[in-house]
Structures are given as C-alpha cells and as structure tokens.
PDB file of C-alpha atoms in Angstrom:
ATOM      1  CA  MET A  17    -140.264 -92.157   0.412  1.00  0.00           C
ATOM      2  CA  LYS A  18    -141.240 -90.148   3.495  1.00  0.00           C
ATOM      3  CA  ASN A  19    -138.238 -91.475   5.396  1.00  0.00           C
ATOM      4  CA  GLN A  20    -135.735 -90.491   2.692  1.00  0.00           C
ATOM      5  CA  PRO A  21    -135.203 -86.830   3.829  1.00  0.00           C
ATOM      6  CA  GLN A  22    -134.576 -88.088   7.377  1.00  0.00           C
ATOM      7  CA  LYS A  23    -132.032 -90.624   6.113  1.00  0.00           C
ATOM      8  CA  CYS A  24    -130.256 -87.905   4.092  1.00  0.00           C
ATOM      9  CA  THR A  25    -130.112 -85.627   7.130  1.00  0.00           C
ATOM     10  CA  ALA A  26    -128.675 -88.413   9.289  1.00  0.00           C
ATOM     11  CA  THR A  27    -126.100 -89.222   6.608  1.00  0.00           C
ATOM     12  CA  LYS A  28    -125.045 -85.568   6.369  1.00  0.00           C
ATOM     13  CA  ARG A  29    -124.687 -85.374  10.137  1.00  0.00           C
ATOM     14  CA  ALA A  30    -122.524 -88.512  10.181  1.00  0.00           C
ATOM     15  CA  LEU A  31    -120.327 -87.182   7.391  1.00  0.00           C
ATOM     16  CA  GLY A  32    -120.005 -83.851   9.233  1.00  0.00           C
ATOM     17  CA  THR A  33    -118.912 -85.642  12.407  1.00  0.00           C
ATOM     18  CA  LEU A  34    -116.315 -87.667  10.501  1.00  0.00           C
ATOM     19  CA  LEU A  35    -115.000 -84.528   8.780  1.00  0.00           C
ATOM     20  CA  LEU A  36    -114.697 -82.692  12.107  1.00  0.00           C
ATOM     21  CA  ALA A  37    -112.831 -85.645  13.633  1.00  0.00           C
ATOM     22  CA  ALA A  38    -110.476 -85.747  10.644  1.00  0.00           C
ATOM     23  CA  LEU A  39    -109.794 -82.017  10.970  1.00  0.00           C
ATOM     24  CA  LEU A  40    -109.054 -82.374  14.674  1.00  0.00           C
ATOM     25  CA  VAL A  41    -106.608 -85.212  14.029  1.00  0.00           C
ATOM     26  CA  THR A  42    -104.932 -83.241  11.258  1.00  0.00           C
ATOM     27  CA  GLY A  43    -104.737 -80.159  13.465  1.00  0.00           C
ATOM     28  CA  ASN A  44    -103.178 -82.100  16.327  1.00  0.00           C
ATOM     29  CA  ALA A  45    -100.612 -83.600  13.989  1.00  0.00           C
ATOM     30  CA  ALA A  46     -99.773 -80.179  12.589  1.00  0.00           C
ATOM     31  CA  TRP A  47     -99.255 -78.745  16.062  1.00  0.00           C
ATOM     32  CA  ALA A  48     -97.280 -81.715  17.428  1.00  0.00           C
ATOM     33  CA  ALA A  49     -93.904 -80.576  18.713  1.00  0.00           C
ATOM     34  CA  GLN A  50     -90.768 -81.912  17.066  1.00  0.00           C
ATOM     35  CA  VAL A  51     -88.845 -84.464  19.061  1.00  0.00           C
ATOM     36  CA  ALA A  52     -85.611 -82.629  19.851  1.00  0.00           C
ATOM     37  CA  GLY A  53     -83.727 -85.443  21.570  1.00  0.00           C
ATOM     38  CA  VAL A  54     -83.745 -88.067  24.306  1.00  0.00           C
ATOM     39  CA  VAL A  55     -82.556 -88.411  27.878  1.00  0.00           C
ATOM     40  CA  ALA A  56     -79.273 -90.269  27.374  1.00  0.00           C
ATOM     41  CA  ARG A  57     -78.013 -90.348  30.971  1.00  0.00           C
ATOM     42  CA  LEU A  58     -79.664 -89.572  34.294  1.00  0.00           C
ATOM     43  CA  SER A  59     -78.678 -89.632  37.965  1.00  0.00           C
ATOM     44  CA  GLY A  60     -81.998 -88.715  39.633  1.00  0.00           C
ATOM     45  CA  PRO A  61     -85.492 -87.253  39.106  1.00  0.00           C
ATOM     46  CA  LEU A  62     -86.074 -85.081  36.023  1.00  0.00           C
ATOM     47  CA  MET A  63     -89.365 -83.328  35.255  1.00  0.00           C
ATOM     48  CA  ALA A  64     -90.637 -81.899  31.975  1.00  0.00           C
ATOM     49  CA  LYS A  65     -93.239 -79.155  31.814  1.00  0.00           C
ATOM     50  CA  LYS A  66     -94.838 -79.603  28.405  1.00  0.00           C
ATOM     51  CA  ALA A  67     -95.995 -76.813  26.113  1.00  0.00           C
ATOM     52  CA  ASP A  68     -99.644 -77.673  26.891  1.00  0.00           C
ATOM     53  CA  GLY A  69     -99.062 -77.169  30.633  1.00  0.00           C
ATOM     54  CA  SER A  70     -98.889 -80.838  31.609  1.00  0.00           C
ATOM     55  CA  VAL A  71     -96.012 -82.208  33.711  1.00  0.00           C
ATOM     56  CA  LYS A  72     -94.205 -85.471  33.014  1.00  0.00           C
ATOM     57  CA  VAL A  73     -91.533 -87.429  34.856  1.00  0.00           C
ATOM     58  CA  LEU A  74     -88.755 -88.350  32.427  1.00  0.00           C
ATOM     59  CA  GLY A  75     -86.621 -91.469  32.535  1.00  0.00           C
ATOM     60  CA  LEU A  76     -83.783 -92.923  30.509  1.00  0.00           C
ATOM     61  CA  LYS A  77     -84.552 -92.689  26.755  1.00  0.00           C
ATOM     62  CA  SER A  78     -87.583 -90.429  27.349  1.00  0.00           C
ATOM     63  CA  GLU A  79     -88.166 -88.042  24.464  1.00  0.00           C
ATOM     64  CA  VAL A  80     -87.586 -84.316  24.879  1.00  0.00           C
ATOM     65  CA  GLU A  81     -89.667 -82.081  22.615  1.00  0.00           C
ATOM     66  CA  SER A  82     -89.350 -78.534  21.365  1.00  0.00           C
ATOM     67  CA  GLY A  83     -91.179 -76.364  23.907  1.00  0.00           C
ATOM     68  CA  ASP A  84     -90.338 -78.535  26.927  1.00  0.00           C
ATOM     69  CA  THR A  85     -89.068 -76.969  30.157  1.00  0.00           C
ATOM     70  CA  LEU A  86     -86.803 -79.394  32.009  1.00  0.00           C
ATOM     71  CA  VAL A  87     -86.344 -79.226  35.779  1.00  0.00           C
ATOM     72  CA  SER A  88     -83.610 -81.277  37.453  1.00  0.00           C
ATOM     73  CA  GLU A  89     -83.878 -82.039  41.166  1.00  0.00           C
ATOM     74  CA  LYS A  90     -81.205 -81.090  43.707  1.00  0.00           C
ATOM     75  CA  ASN A  91     -79.186 -84.311  43.200  1.00  0.00           C
ATOM     76  CA  THR A  92     -79.877 -84.806  39.499  1.00  0.00           C
ATOM     77  CA  TYR A  93     -77.514 -84.541  36.573  1.00  0.00           C
ATOM     78  CA  ALA A  94     -79.337 -85.108  33.264  1.00  0.00           C
ATOM     79  CA  GLN A  95     -77.757 -85.460  29.830  1.00  0.00           C
ATOM     80  CA  ILE A  96     -79.914 -84.718  26.777  1.00  0.00           C
ATOM     81  CA  LYS A  97     -78.726 -86.055  23.421  1.00  0.00           C
ATOM     82  CA  PHE A  98     -80.253 -83.992  20.615  1.00  0.00           C
ATOM     83  CA  ILE A  99     -81.008 -85.374  17.160  1.00  0.00           C
ATOM     84  CA  ASP A 100     -78.193 -83.339  15.562  1.00  0.00           C
ATOM     85  CA  ASN A 101     -75.736 -85.172  17.889  1.00  0.00           C
ATOM     86  CA  SER A 102     -75.312 -82.183  20.213  1.00  0.00           C
ATOM     87  CA  GLU A 103     -75.512 -82.609  23.973  1.00  0.00           C
ATOM     88  CA  ILE A 104     -76.650 -80.523  26.895  1.00  0.00           C
ATOM     89  CA  THR A 105     -76.000 -81.814  30.403  1.00  0.00           C
ATOM     90  CA  LEU A 106     -77.951 -80.180  33.214  1.00  0.00           C
ATOM     91  CA  ARG A 107     -76.506 -79.850  36.702  1.00  0.00           C
ATOM     92  CA  PRO A 108     -78.678 -80.292  39.807  1.00  0.00           C
ATOM     93  CA  GLY A 109     -81.256 -77.612  40.575  1.00  0.00           C
ATOM     94  CA  THR A 110     -81.527 -76.401  36.977  1.00  0.00           C
ATOM     95  CA  THR A 111     -84.496 -75.088  35.008  1.00  0.00           C
ATOM     96  CA  PHE A 112     -83.852 -75.196  31.256  1.00  0.00           C
ATOM     97  CA  LYS A 113     -86.262 -74.611  28.361  1.00  0.00           C
ATOM     98  CA  VAL A 114     -86.035 -75.853  24.777  1.00  0.00           C
ATOM     99  CA  GLU A 115     -87.573 -72.709  23.288  1.00  0.00           C
ATOM    100  CA  ASN A 116     -87.459 -73.784  19.657  1.00  0.00           C
ATOM    101  CA  PHE A 117     -85.637 -76.741  18.151  1.00  0.00           C
ATOM    102  CA  SER A 118     -85.843 -77.733  14.500  1.00  0.00           C
ATOM    103  CA  PHE A 119     -83.424 -79.998  12.643  1.00  0.00           C
ATOM    104  CA  ASP A 120     -83.538 -81.899   9.360  1.00  0.00           C
ATOM    105  CA  GLU A 121     -80.216 -83.216   8.125  1.00  0.00           C
ATOM    106  CA  GLY A 122     -81.221 -82.547   4.531  1.00  0.00           C
ATOM    107  CA  LYS A 123     -82.585 -79.032   5.127  1.00  0.00           C
ATOM    108  CA  PRO A 124     -79.941 -76.794   6.745  1.00  0.00           C
ATOM    109  CA  GLU A 125     -82.049 -73.718   6.032  1.00  0.00           C
ATOM    110  CA  SER A 126     -84.641 -74.852   8.614  1.00  0.00           C
ATOM    111  CA  ASP A 127     -82.128 -75.254  11.478  1.00  0.00           C
ATOM    112  CA  SER A 128     -83.056 -73.685  14.813  1.00  0.00           C
ATOM    113  CA  ALA A 129     -81.718 -74.251  18.327  1.00  0.00           C
ATOM    114  CA  SER A 130     -82.983 -71.679  20.804  1.00  0.00           C
ATOM    115  CA  TYR A 131     -82.724 -72.431  24.518  1.00  0.00           C
ATOM    116  CA  SER A 132     -83.216 -70.628  27.844  1.00  0.00           C
ATOM    117  CA  LEU A 133     -81.324 -71.231  31.074  1.00  0.00           C
ATOM    118  CA  VAL A 134     -83.738 -69.954  33.717  1.00  0.00           C
ATOM    119  CA  LYS A 135     -81.590 -70.984  36.669  1.00  0.00           C
ATOM    120  CA  GLY A 136     -78.849 -73.467  37.533  1.00  0.00           C
ATOM    121  CA  GLY A 137     -76.153 -74.631  35.137  1.00  0.00           C
ATOM    122  CA  LEU A 138     -75.309 -76.783  32.146  1.00  0.00           C
ATOM    123  CA  ARG A 139     -72.608 -78.000  29.802  1.00  0.00           C
ATOM    124  CA  SER A 140     -73.212 -77.653  26.061  1.00  0.00           C
ATOM    125  CA  ILE A 141     -71.415 -79.629  23.345  1.00  0.00           C
ATOM    126  CA  THR A 142     -71.929 -78.593  19.730  1.00  0.00           C
ATOM    127  CA  GLY A 143     -73.489 -81.008  17.240  1.00  0.00           C
ATOM    128  CA  LEU A 144     -74.012 -80.907  13.475  1.00  0.00           C
ATOM    129  CA  MET A 145     -76.288 -77.859  13.598  1.00  0.00           C
ATOM    130  CA  GLY A 146     -73.743 -75.844  15.550  1.00  0.00           C
ATOM    131  CA  LYS A 147     -71.056 -76.704  13.011  1.00  0.00           C
ATOM    132  CA  ARG A 148     -72.992 -75.903   9.830  1.00  0.00           C
ATOM    133  CA  ASN A 149     -75.211 -73.059  11.142  1.00  0.00           C
ATOM    134  CA  LYS A 150     -73.532 -71.534  14.194  1.00  0.00           C
ATOM    135  CA  GLU A 151     -75.726 -68.440  14.024  1.00  0.00           C
ATOM    136  CA  LYS A 152     -78.851 -70.583  14.548  1.00  0.00           C
ATOM    137  CA  PHE A 153     -77.794 -71.508  18.123  1.00  0.00           C
ATOM    138  CA  SER A 154     -78.660 -69.256  21.062  1.00  0.00           C
ATOM    139  CA  LEU A 155     -78.783 -69.810  24.803  1.00  0.00           C
ATOM    140  CA  LYS A 156     -80.641 -67.079  26.660  1.00  0.00           C
ATOM    141  CA  THR A 157     -79.987 -66.436  30.349  1.00  0.00           C
ATOM    142  CA  PRO A 158     -81.315 -63.721  32.690  1.00  0.00           C
ATOM    143  CA  THR A 159     -78.158 -61.630  32.154  1.00  0.00           C
ATOM    144  CA  ALA A 160     -76.967 -62.393  28.592  1.00  0.00           C
ATOM    145  CA  THR A 161     -77.381 -64.446  25.425  1.00  0.00           C
ATOM    146  CA  ILE A 162     -74.705 -66.940  24.387  1.00  0.00           C
ATOM    147  CA  GLY A 163     -73.810 -67.706  20.771  1.00  0.00           C
ATOM    148  CA  ILE A 164     -71.340 -70.394  19.703  1.00  0.00           C
ATOM    149  CA  ARG A 165     -68.400 -70.891  17.365  1.00  0.00           C
ATOM    150  CA  GLY A 166     -68.153 -74.694  17.470  1.00  0.00           C
ATOM    151  CA  THR A 167     -67.923 -75.218  21.140  1.00  0.00           C
ATOM    152  CA  THR A 168     -67.939 -76.966  24.478  1.00  0.00           C
ATOM    153  CA  PHE A 169     -68.753 -74.656  27.368  1.00  0.00           C
ATOM    154  CA  VAL A 170     -70.188 -74.594  30.880  1.00  0.00           C
ATOM    155  CA  ALA A 171     -72.666 -71.919  31.998  1.00  0.00           C
ATOM    156  CA  GLN A 172     -73.937 -71.400  35.517  1.00  0.00           C
ATOM    157  CA  TYR A 173     -76.468 -68.746  36.491  1.00  0.00           C
ATOM    158  CA  VAL A 174     -76.673 -67.704  40.155  1.00  0.00           C
ATOM    159  CA  PRO A 175     -79.764 -65.640  41.053  1.00  0.00           C
ATOM    160  CA  VAL A 176     -79.747 -62.835  43.592  1.00  0.00           C
ATOM    161  CA  PRO A 177     -80.566 -64.514  46.925  1.00  0.00           C
ATOM    162  CA  VAL A 178     -83.797 -63.595  48.656  1.00  0.00           C
ATOM    163  CA  GLN A 179     -83.521 -61.572  51.824  1.00  0.00           C
ATOM    164  CA  GLY A 180     -82.442 -63.722  54.755  1.00  0.00           C
ATOM    165  CA  ALA A 181     -81.151 -66.577  52.585  1.00  0.00           C
ATOM    166  CA  PRO A 182     -77.512 -67.707  52.926  1.00  0.00           C
ATOM    167  CA  ALA A 183     -75.049 -66.159  50.500  1.00  0.00           C
ATOM    168  CA  PRO A 184     -74.388 -68.336  47.425  1.00  0.00           C
ATOM    169  CA  ALA A 185     -70.965 -69.855  46.803  1.00  0.00           C
ATOM    170  CA  LEU A 186     -70.600 -67.729  43.654  1.00  0.00           C
ATOM    171  CA  PRO A 187     -71.626 -64.069  43.266  1.00  0.00           C
ATOM    172  CA  PRO A 188     -75.005 -63.559  41.546  1.00  0.00           C
ATOM    173  CA  GLY A 189     -74.820 -63.463  37.762  1.00  0.00           C
ATOM    174  CA  LEU A 190     -73.741 -65.656  34.863  1.00  0.00           C
ATOM    175  CA  HIS A 191     -70.470 -67.609  35.159  1.00  0.00           C
ATOM    176  CA  LEU A 192     -68.816 -69.174  32.096  1.00  0.00           C
ATOM    177  CA  ASN A 193     -66.063 -71.624  31.238  1.00  0.00           C
ATOM    178  CA  VAL A 194     -65.106 -72.434  27.628  1.00  0.00           C
ATOM    179  CA  THR A 195     -63.234 -75.735  27.202  1.00  0.00           C
ATOM    180  CA  ASP A 196     -63.288 -76.015  23.397  1.00  0.00           C
ATOM    181  CA  GLY A 197     -63.927 -73.588  20.535  1.00  0.00           C
ATOM    182  CA  ALA A 198     -65.335 -70.165  21.353  1.00  0.00           C
ATOM    183  CA  ILE A 199     -68.511 -68.364  22.388  1.00  0.00           C
ATOM    184  CA  VAL A 200     -69.854 -64.823  22.048  1.00  0.00           C
ATOM    185  CA  VAL A 201     -71.763 -63.367  25.007  1.00  0.00           C
ATOM    186  CA  THR A 202     -74.087 -60.388  24.416  1.00  0.00           C
ATOM    187  CA  ASN A 203     -76.300 -58.207  26.602  1.00  0.00           C
ATOM    188  CA  ASN A 204     -77.344 -54.552  26.953  1.00  0.00           C
ATOM    189  CA  GLY A 205     -73.827 -53.630  28.066  1.00  0.00           C
ATOM    190  CA  GLY A 206     -72.069 -55.023  24.995  1.00  0.00           C
ATOM    191  CA  ALA A 207     -70.606 -58.210  23.513  1.00  0.00           C
ATOM    192  CA  LEU A 208     -67.441 -60.179  24.247  1.00  0.00           C
ATOM    193  CA  GLY A 209     -65.877 -63.330  22.830  1.00  0.00           C
ATOM    194  CA  PHE A 210     -64.405 -66.088  24.983  1.00  0.00           C
ATOM    195  CA  GLN A 211     -61.871 -68.659  23.773  1.00  0.00           C
ATOM    196  CA  ALA A 212     -61.058 -72.169  25.019  1.00  0.00           C
ATOM    197  CA  GLY A 213     -59.495 -72.047  28.469  1.00  0.00           C
ATOM    198  CA  GLN A 214     -61.099 -68.740  29.429  1.00  0.00           C
ATOM    199  CA  PHE A 215     -63.576 -67.971  32.222  1.00  0.00           C
ATOM    200  CA  GLY A 216     -66.204 -65.259  32.104  1.00  0.00           C
ATOM    201  CA  TYR A 217     -68.661 -63.390  34.284  1.00  0.00           C
ATOM    202  CA  VAL A 218     -71.752 -61.303  33.543  1.00  0.00           C
ATOM    203  CA  PRO A 219     -73.105 -59.650  36.723  1.00  0.00           C
ATOM    204  CA  ASN A 220     -76.417 -58.440  35.273  1.00  0.00           C
ATOM    205  CA  LEU A 221     -78.261 -57.600  32.063  1.00  0.00           C
ATOM    206  CA  ASN A 222     -76.829 -54.083  31.766  1.00  0.00           C
ATOM    207  CA  GLN A 223     -73.177 -54.633  32.712  1.00  0.00           C
ATOM    208  CA  PRO A 224     -70.916 -56.000  29.953  1.00  0.00           C
ATOM    209  CA  PRO A 225     -69.387 -59.487  30.059  1.00  0.00           C
ATOM    210  CA  VAL A 226     -65.836 -59.680  31.438  1.00  0.00           C
ATOM    211  CA  ILE A 227     -63.020 -62.228  31.356  1.00  0.00           C
ATOM    212  CA  VAL A 228     -61.893 -63.453  34.764  1.00  0.00           C
ATOM    213  CA  PRO A 229     -58.322 -64.745  35.268  1.00  0.00           C
ATOM    214  CA  SER A 230     -59.169 -68.125  36.808  1.00  0.00           C
ATOM    215  CA  ASN A 231     -62.031 -70.407  37.745  1.00  0.00           C
ATOM    216  CA  PRO A 232     -64.099 -68.503  40.338  1.00  0.00           C
ATOM    217  CA  GLY A 233     -65.487 -71.774  41.672  1.00  0.00           C
ATOM    218  CA  ILE A 234     -67.748 -73.085  38.911  1.00  0.00           C
ATOM    219  CA  GLN A 235     -68.803 -76.582  39.944  1.00  0.00           C
ATOM    220  CA  PHE A 236     -69.689 -79.154  37.284  1.00  0.00           C
ATOM    221  CA  ALA A 237     -69.061 -82.765  38.269  1.00  0.00           C
ATOM    222  CA  PRO A 238     -71.502 -85.246  36.707  1.00  0.00           C
ATOM    223  CA  PRO A 239     -71.074 -88.967  37.448  1.00  0.00           C
ATOM    224  CA  PRO A 240     -68.123 -90.547  35.563  1.00  0.00           C
ATOM    225  CA  SER A 241     -70.509 -92.511  33.334  1.00  0.00           C
ATOM    226  CA  PHE A 242     -71.744 -89.235  31.800  1.00  0.00           C
ATOM    227  CA  ASP A 243     -68.346 -88.603  30.221  1.00  0.00           C
ATOM    228  CA  ALA A 244     -67.949 -92.045  28.658  1.00  0.00           C
ATOM    229  CA  GLY A 245     -67.647 -91.925  24.872  1.00  0.00           C
ATOM    230  CA  SER A 246     -68.195 -88.188  24.535  1.00  0.00           C
ATOM    231  CA  VAL A 247     -67.196 -85.994  21.600  1.00  0.00           C
ATOM    232  CA  GLY A 248     -65.394 -82.691  21.803  1.00  0.00           C
ATOM    233  CA  GLY A 249     -64.258 -83.428  25.333  1.00  0.00           C
ATOM    234  CA  PRO A 250     -66.412 -84.771  28.139  1.00  0.00           C
ATOM    235  CA  ALA A 251     -69.575 -86.456  26.991  1.00  0.00           C
ATOM    236  CA  ALA A 252     -71.034 -87.435  23.577  1.00  0.00           C
ATOM    237  CA  ALA A 253     -70.773 -89.641  20.505  1.00  0.00           C
ATOM    238  CA  ASN A 254     -72.291 -92.960  21.425  1.00  0.00           C
ATOM    239  CA  GLY A 255     -75.825 -91.935  20.549  1.00  0.00           C
ATOM    240  CA  PRO A 256     -78.929 -92.064  22.713  1.00  0.00           C
ATOM    241  CA  GLY A 257     -78.953 -94.814  25.266  1.00  0.00           C
ATOM    242  CA  GLN A 258     -75.552 -96.240  24.360  1.00  0.00           C
ATOM    243  CA  GLY A 259     -72.441 -96.374  26.470  1.00  0.00           C
ATOM    244  CA  GLN A 260     -72.692 -96.814  30.209  1.00  0.00           C
ATOM    245  CA  GLY A 261     -76.107 -96.651  31.796  1.00  0.00           C
ATOM    246  CA  PRO A 262     -77.336 -93.972  34.169  1.00  0.00           C
ATOM    247  CA  ASP A 263     -76.715 -94.066  37.887  1.00  0.00           C
ATOM    248  CA  CYS A 264     -80.466 -93.910  38.472  1.00  0.00           C
ATOM    249  CA  ILE A 265     -83.309 -94.633  36.067  1.00  0.00           C
ATOM    250  CA  VAL A 266     -86.647 -92.905  36.697  1.00  0.00           C
ATOM    251  CA  ARG A 267     -89.596 -94.524  34.986  1.00  0.00           C
TER     252      ARG A 267
END
C-alpha cells in the first residue's frame, strides 16, 4: 500500500505528458497553412520562404501554401496553379508573397486571395474565386494595389536603381498590360480602371495611375510549354501537373 501514492503520481505525470502532446499536435494542425496551389510548370530554380522562416527549394508539383514568399531565380519562369483554378506565372527575378489565400468551393463567404509583388513581374489569370468574389482578390505592389474584374493581366514592378547601377530598361514604377477583362489600380493618388488591350503605368505610391498609348517595353516571354492548354488566353485549364512538362525540374 505504501507504493500506491507513488504509482498514482507516476500515472498522473504520464497522463499529463500525453495531454500536452495531444495539445501540441492539435495546435500545430490548427496553425497549419492552407495549401493554396502547386507548381505546375517550371524552367529553373524556385525558392519558397515559409511562414516559419524556413527556406525550401520547390520543384514540379511542389505545394505552395498561404504565407509563402516565392523567389524565382534570374532565368526562372514559374507557373503556380491555385486550387480555385487561377494561375500566376512569375517571371525571372521575382519576389512574390501569398499573403492570405483561402478557398472552399462550397463556402464562397470564406474566399480570400491577397498577394504581394515585392519586385519583378507576373501574369495573373482569374479562377473561380475571381469570378464569384472579385472583391476578394488583391495584388499589392510598392506603388499601388490591383483589383480585378475577371481578368488576365501582366504586372511588372521596376525598383529605383541603386546609385551607380545601370539604368533599367523600363522607368522605375509599376507597368501594366491587361489582355482580358479589366482591372482597377488604386494608390494614394487615386484609382483608375484599365480594360483589355490597355497599358498602364504607376510611377510611385503618391502619383495616380495613368494609361499609356502603347507597350512601353514590358517583357513577358515564358517557355512555349507554359501556354499549352491555358484558359482565358495564355496558360491554364489542364490542372496541376498536366499538359506539357517543365523545361527544368528542380527536386
């Protein structure tokens, strides 16, 4: 009978340890980021900075999660197929963050697609979320925020060059090209809509967006395989991993 209190104490400690482990597992599951999409096509190295600070090399069919910051190398085009069937294709030398992505086909009220283009350029093709909840899509850039109206568009942000660096091919600021649908571009200087076939420019955060008469030299030329089977114009509809394979697979 003398050993019984010791046995009870040991049992309580074991149960406490199990409970703590269960809580940790539950907590990790609750905080797990939603899978936003997959890498559908790739022509070179692509890195992902995860929300927890870790860095991962992505390859074909790698998952992209809400909170990831994607960095494409100087020769890399990377096409991300999101779970709502939208697509974003990154051009070389781009830093792009999936700020918050949430999609459930049966719960339109929970839709969210918030992105940031830190530098470089991309092409965006609207998916189901952009068609049923256009106001839930936003692409932030250093000079303006882009909203959509059922759209395919190209955005390229050129930073101010550091002193002594060669002048960029395009003037610093945000350059835009709408190929389908329409977008609305907003910053401290005002808001302006752009229709299919129009080009735009936003020099900085405080000057309003303007329409430019012709292509100022926006370059967006992914490998031909990226445009195979796409919806809404170049690029989409086959689903993740289908269609032609990437020019380079990084494992």
